[in-house]
């Protein structure tokens, strides 16, 4: 989706261990990237590698990509939740 300033944005759910959802993520990412003109291309290899590595510890997250054609820039943000530490292990030992 593009706004009046030529900024395109998409949010895609990334799930590490679900092949169907991972395939959907890959397809939507590819469609988003192909919608840009040839002069606006990015090497997303570091992004895919980072998601794969992070996905081992945080298996589900929302990935938002925001492209600004005027600056030929692609911004990425991740949104995910973290588990709480159980109360019995959350306390720190007293300071010396």
PDB file of C-alpha atoms in Angstrom:
ATOM      1  CA  UNK A   1       0.000   0.000   0.000  1.00  0.00           C
ATOM      2  CA  UNK A   2       1.361   3.464  -0.895  1.00  0.00           C
ATOM      3  CA  UNK A   3       0.426   6.800   0.616  1.00  0.00           C
ATOM      4  CA  UNK A   4       0.469  10.227  -1.056  1.00  0.00           C
ATOM      5  CA  UNK A   5       4.210  10.663  -0.444  1.00  0.00           C
ATOM      6  CA  UNK A   6       5.147   7.510  -2.370  1.00  0.00           C
ATOM      7  CA  UNK A   7       5.830   5.572   0.812  1.00  0.00           C
ATOM      8  CA  UNK A   8       4.856   1.911   0.650  1.00  0.00           C
ATOM      9  CA  UNK A   9       4.320  -0.164   3.753  1.00  0.00           C
ATOM     10  CA  UNK A  10       3.474  -3.765   4.532  1.00  0.00           C
ATOM     11  CA  UNK A  11       3.317  -5.764   7.751  1.00  0.00           C
ATOM     12  CA  UNK A  12       3.785  -9.512   7.460  1.00  0.00           C
ATOM     13  CA  UNK A  13       3.576 -12.170  10.185  1.00  0.00           C
ATOM     14  CA  UNK A  14       6.798 -14.231  10.372  1.00  0.00           C
ATOM     15  CA  UNK A  15       6.523 -17.658  12.027  1.00  0.00           C
ATOM     16  CA  UNK A  16       9.764 -19.623  12.187  1.00  0.00           C
ATOM     17  CA  UNK A  17       8.594 -23.240  12.470  1.00  0.00           C
ATOM     18  CA  UNK A  18       5.405 -23.172  10.351  1.00  0.00           C
ATOM     19  CA  UNK A  19       6.202 -24.024   6.721  1.00  0.00           C
ATOM     20  CA  UNK A  20       2.856 -22.750   5.383  1.00  0.00           C
ATOM     21  CA  UNK A  21       3.085 -19.386   7.123  1.00  0.00           C
ATOM     22  CA  UNK A  22       6.755 -19.086   6.222  1.00  0.00           C
ATOM     23  CA  UNK A  23       5.894 -19.648   2.558  1.00  0.00           C
ATOM     24  CA  UNK A  24       3.159 -16.996   2.781  1.00  0.00           C
ATOM     25  CA  UNK A  25       5.695 -14.604   4.349  1.00  0.00           C
ATOM     26  CA  UNK A  26       8.181 -15.262   1.537  1.00  0.00           C
ATOM     27  CA  UNK A  27       5.512 -14.731  -1.145  1.00  0.00           C
ATOM     28  CA  UNK A  28       4.192 -11.474   0.334  1.00  0.00           C
ATOM     29  CA  UNK A  29       7.735 -10.175   0.810  1.00  0.00           C
ATOM     30  CA  UNK A  30       8.583 -10.982  -2.814  1.00  0.00           C
ATOM     31  CA  UNK A  31       5.414  -9.277  -4.100  1.00  0.00           C
ATOM     32  CA  UNK A  32       6.158  -6.174  -2.028  1.00  0.00           C
ATOM     33  CA  UNK A  33       9.709  -5.962  -3.350  1.00  0.00           C
ATOM     34  CA  UNK A  34       8.725  -6.616  -6.980  1.00  0.00           C
ATOM     35  CA  UNK A  35       6.206  -3.752  -6.846  1.00  0.00           C
ATOM     36  CA  UNK A  36       9.104  -1.287  -6.738  1.00  0.00           C
ATOM     37  CA  UNK A  37      10.818   0.130  -9.823  1.00  0.00           C
ATOM     38  CA  UNK A  38      14.171  -1.391 -10.831  1.00  0.00           C
ATOM     39  CA  UNK A  39      16.166   1.500  -9.349  1.00  0.00           C
ATOM     40  CA  UNK A  40      14.664   0.735  -5.917  1.00  0.00           C
ATOM     41  CA  UNK A  41      16.078  -2.699  -5.126  1.00  0.00           C
ATOM     42  CA  UNK A  42      17.576  -3.882  -1.859  1.00  0.00           C
ATOM     43  CA  UNK A  43      19.689  -6.838  -0.774  1.00  0.00           C
ATOM     44  CA  UNK A  44      17.430  -8.464   1.817  1.00  0.00           C
ATOM     45  CA  UNK A  45      19.808 -11.343   2.563  1.00  0.00           C
ATOM     46  CA  UNK A  46      20.856  -9.834   5.934  1.00  0.00           C
ATOM     47  CA  UNK A  47      17.174  -9.423   6.862  1.00  0.00           C
ATOM     48  CA  UNK A  48      16.299 -13.030   6.019  1.00  0.00           C
ATOM     49  CA  UNK A  49      19.379 -14.320   7.867  1.00  0.00           C
ATOM     50  CA  UNK A  50      18.557 -12.215  10.940  1.00  0.00           C
ATOM     51  CA  UNK A  51      14.916 -13.359  10.974  1.00  0.00           C
ATOM     52  CA  UNK A  52      15.995 -16.987  10.741  1.00  0.00           C
ATOM     53  CA  UNK A  53      18.432 -16.598  13.623  1.00  0.00           C
ATOM     54  CA  UNK A  54      16.076 -14.528  15.779  1.00  0.00           C
ATOM     55  CA  UNK A  55      13.210 -16.906  14.963  1.00  0.00           C
ATOM     56  CA  UNK A  56      14.960 -19.712  16.839  1.00  0.00           C
ATOM     57  CA  UNK A  57      14.454 -17.801  20.102  1.00  0.00           C
ATOM     58  CA  UNK A  58      11.368 -15.744  19.180  1.00  0.00           C
ATOM     59  CA  UNK A  59       9.332 -17.929  16.845  1.00  0.00           C
ATOM     60  CA  UNK A  60       6.615 -15.412  15.910  1.00  0.00           C
ATOM     61  CA  UNK A  61       6.872 -11.722  15.040  1.00  0.00           C
ATOM     62  CA  UNK A  62       5.404  -9.036  12.823  1.00  0.00           C
ATOM     63  CA  UNK A  63       7.801  -7.593  10.262  1.00  0.00           C
ATOM     64  CA  UNK A  64       6.977  -4.151   8.870  1.00  0.00           C
ATOM     65  CA  UNK A  65       8.719  -2.949   5.728  1.00  0.00           C
ATOM     66  CA  UNK A  66       8.467   0.707   4.757  1.00  0.00           C
ATOM     67  CA  UNK A  67       9.946   1.964   1.516  1.00  0.00           C
ATOM     68  CA  UNK A  68      10.444   5.571   0.544  1.00  0.00           C
ATOM     69  CA  UNK A  69      10.941   5.837  -3.217  1.00  0.00           C
ATOM     70  CA  UNK A  70      12.162   9.430  -2.970  1.00  0.00           C
ATOM     71  CA  UNK A  71      15.088   8.337  -0.805  1.00  0.00           C
ATOM     72  CA  UNK A  72      15.399   4.803  -2.236  1.00  0.00           C
ATOM     73  CA  UNK A  73      15.312   3.607   1.351  1.00  0.00           C
ATOM     74  CA  UNK A  74      13.850   0.464   2.907  1.00  0.00           C
ATOM     75  CA  UNK A  75      13.187   0.550   6.658  1.00  0.00           C
ATOM     76  CA  UNK A  76      12.402  -2.606   8.631  1.00  0.00           C
ATOM     77  CA  UNK A  77      10.897  -2.891  12.088  1.00  0.00           C
ATOM     78  CA  UNK A  78      10.063  -5.945  14.154  1.00  0.00           C
ATOM     79  CA  UNK A  79       7.253  -6.309  16.672  1.00  0.00           C
ATOM     80  CA  UNK A  80       7.233  -9.260  19.045  1.00  0.00           C
ATOM     81  CA  UNK A  81       6.431 -10.166  22.617  1.00  0.00           C
ATOM     82  CA  UNK A  82       8.785 -11.595  25.191  1.00  0.00           C
ATOM     83  CA  UNK A  83       7.901 -14.145  27.841  1.00  0.00           C
ATOM     84  CA  UNK A  84       7.853 -13.106  31.478  1.00  0.00           C
ATOM     85  CA  UNK A  85      10.497 -14.488  33.774  1.00  0.00           C
ATOM     86  CA  UNK A  86       8.815 -16.553  36.524  1.00  0.00           C
ATOM     87  CA  UNK A  87       8.718 -14.702  39.860  1.00  0.00           C
ATOM     88  CA  UNK A  88      10.993 -17.196  41.626  1.00  0.00           C
ATOM     89  CA  UNK A  89      13.818 -16.583  39.137  1.00  0.00           C
ATOM     90  CA  UNK A  90      13.167 -12.897  38.511  1.00  0.00           C
ATOM     91  CA  UNK A  91      14.564 -11.637  41.798  1.00  0.00           C
ATOM     92  CA  UNK A  92      18.160 -10.517  41.877  1.00  0.00           C
ATOM     93  CA  UNK A  93      20.465 -11.422  44.754  1.00  0.00           C
ATOM     94  CA  UNK A  94      21.057  -8.618  47.267  1.00  0.00           C
ATOM     95  CA  UNK A  95      23.887  -6.243  46.448  1.00  0.00           C
ATOM     96  CA  UNK A  96      27.096  -6.785  48.451  1.00  0.00           C
TER      97      UNK A  96
END
